[in-house]
Amino acid sequence: MVASGQENLETVLIDFLGALRRADQEAMRAVLDPDVTWQGLREGWVCHGPDEVIDTLQQGLEQRRDVSALEFIRAGDRVVMGVRGPALDHIDGEPLGGQIFNVFTLRNGRIIRIEDHRLQAEALQSAGVEGDPGWR
């Protein structure tokens, strides 16, 4: 039997990112909970529901950022995704320093919340990850 943390990781890695890559709105909608919320870097940057999340994702796809590294850390019902790349310098004036971290919260195989963070430590704390999950 596959652990739910592993299933959540696969949902984000395969289903969500695959749908995003293909710009497949129906596949994105299938993985997003009807009550999904996406909290951006600023307090006022919030998307409610699949339509707003998908619209925001599509705007980001138009900018196609150059990604040089991805990192995934599973944490029970949460998955932390780190993205690094030379083009990740800012979002609407918010400095990124070449990276951004997303915390996905899942329930019953669907994403119910996404949070953006500038720093890995902030994302790990939000996801409830204790200690250094780094590789040796």
XYZ file of C-alpha atoms in Angstrom:
136
model
C 0.000 0.000 0.000
C 1.307 3.456 -0.936
C 1.533 5.970 1.919
C -0.764 8.973 1.596
C 2.283 11.276 1.681
C 3.627 9.469 -1.384
C 0.250 9.749 -3.115
C 0.180 13.474 -2.358
C 3.689 13.868 -3.776
C 2.664 12.034 -6.948
C -0.491 14.143 -7.262
C 1.573 17.345 -7.245
C 4.507 16.023 -9.283
C 2.671 14.012 -11.932
C -0.951 15.147 -12.070
C -0.713 18.857 -11.228
C 2.570 19.689 -12.962
C 1.659 17.477 -15.927
C -1.619 19.338 -16.383
C 0.198 22.648 -16.001
C 2.802 21.679 -18.604
C 0.097 20.668 -21.085
C -2.038 23.721 -20.210
C -4.867 21.218 -19.692
C -7.539 23.144 -17.797
C -9.762 20.115 -17.227
C -6.893 18.081 -15.774
C -5.970 21.044 -13.551
C -9.576 21.347 -12.426
C -9.638 17.605 -11.613
C -6.743 17.945 -9.155
C -7.952 21.206 -7.536
C -10.553 21.042 -4.780
C -13.644 23.189 -5.483
C -12.727 25.261 -2.394
C -9.016 25.621 -3.233
C -7.241 28.757 -2.008
C -3.891 30.031 -3.271
C -2.097 32.504 -1.007
C 0.535 34.459 -2.895
C 3.566 36.276 -1.509
C 1.562 39.381 -0.608
C -1.400 39.270 1.749
C -3.723 40.613 -0.956
C -2.624 38.056 -3.549
C -5.246 35.375 -2.967
C -7.074 33.142 -5.431
C -10.301 31.428 -4.404
C -11.621 28.449 -6.324
C -10.323 26.564 -9.352
C -11.229 29.275 -11.882
C -9.091 31.955 -10.215
C -6.219 29.518 -9.616
C -6.266 28.320 -13.238
C -6.446 31.904 -14.566
C -3.405 32.853 -12.481
C -1.520 29.739 -13.586
C -2.260 30.499 -17.234
C -0.889 34.019 -16.831
C 2.280 32.496 -15.389
C 2.534 30.054 -18.284
C 2.587 32.966 -20.705
C 5.806 34.105 -19.002
C 7.403 30.598 -19.168
C 10.171 30.894 -16.662
C 13.486 29.106 -17.155
C 13.695 26.433 -14.421
C 17.067 24.934 -13.527
C 16.091 22.886 -10.454
C 13.067 21.475 -8.654
C 12.902 20.088 -5.122
C 10.018 18.178 -3.542
C 9.585 17.351 0.132
C 6.569 15.420 1.327
C 5.133 16.162 4.739
C 1.961 14.164 5.392
C -0.924 16.061 3.812
C 1.490 18.709 2.498
C 4.078 18.810 -0.260
C 6.772 21.478 -0.461
C 7.991 22.316 -3.953
C 11.051 24.480 -4.477
C 11.712 25.996 -7.893
C 15.012 27.612 -8.828
C 15.963 29.384 -12.025
C 17.724 32.457 -13.371
C 14.475 34.067 -14.527
C 12.848 33.837 -11.087
C 13.980 37.286 -10.065
C 10.615 38.845 -9.199
C 6.836 38.579 -9.436
C 5.079 41.926 -9.882
C 7.870 43.745 -8.088
C 8.252 41.195 -5.290
C 11.899 40.043 -5.231
C 12.480 36.290 -5.401
C 16.242 35.951 -5.580
C 16.080 33.179 -8.160
C 13.746 30.861 -6.261
C 10.245 30.345 -4.922
C 8.674 27.688 -2.733
C 5.091 26.446 -2.799
C 3.381 24.481 -0.047
C 0.534 22.338 -1.360
C -2.026 20.996 1.110
C -4.039 18.016 -0.115
C -7.199 16.281 1.044
C -8.665 13.187 -0.595
C -6.200 13.426 -3.473
C -7.006 17.048 -4.325
C -5.169 20.293 -3.691
C -7.072 22.422 -1.175
C -4.439 25.101 -0.534
C -1.308 26.521 -2.137
C 0.981 28.949 -0.314
C 3.905 30.847 -1.839
C 7.112 31.478 0.129
C 10.394 33.198 -0.728
C 12.566 31.007 1.490
C 12.788 27.256 1.988
C 12.818 27.629 5.785
C 9.488 29.518 5.668
C 7.922 26.863 3.446
C 9.190 23.992 5.603
C 7.880 25.655 8.749
C 4.492 26.197 7.104
C 4.402 22.523 6.097
C 5.340 21.383 9.594
C 8.673 19.872 8.546
C 11.048 19.644 11.506
C 14.808 19.563 11.143
C 16.850 19.682 7.963
C 15.323 17.558 5.184
C 18.423 18.152 3.051
C 20.269 15.480 1.185
C 23.599 14.130 2.385
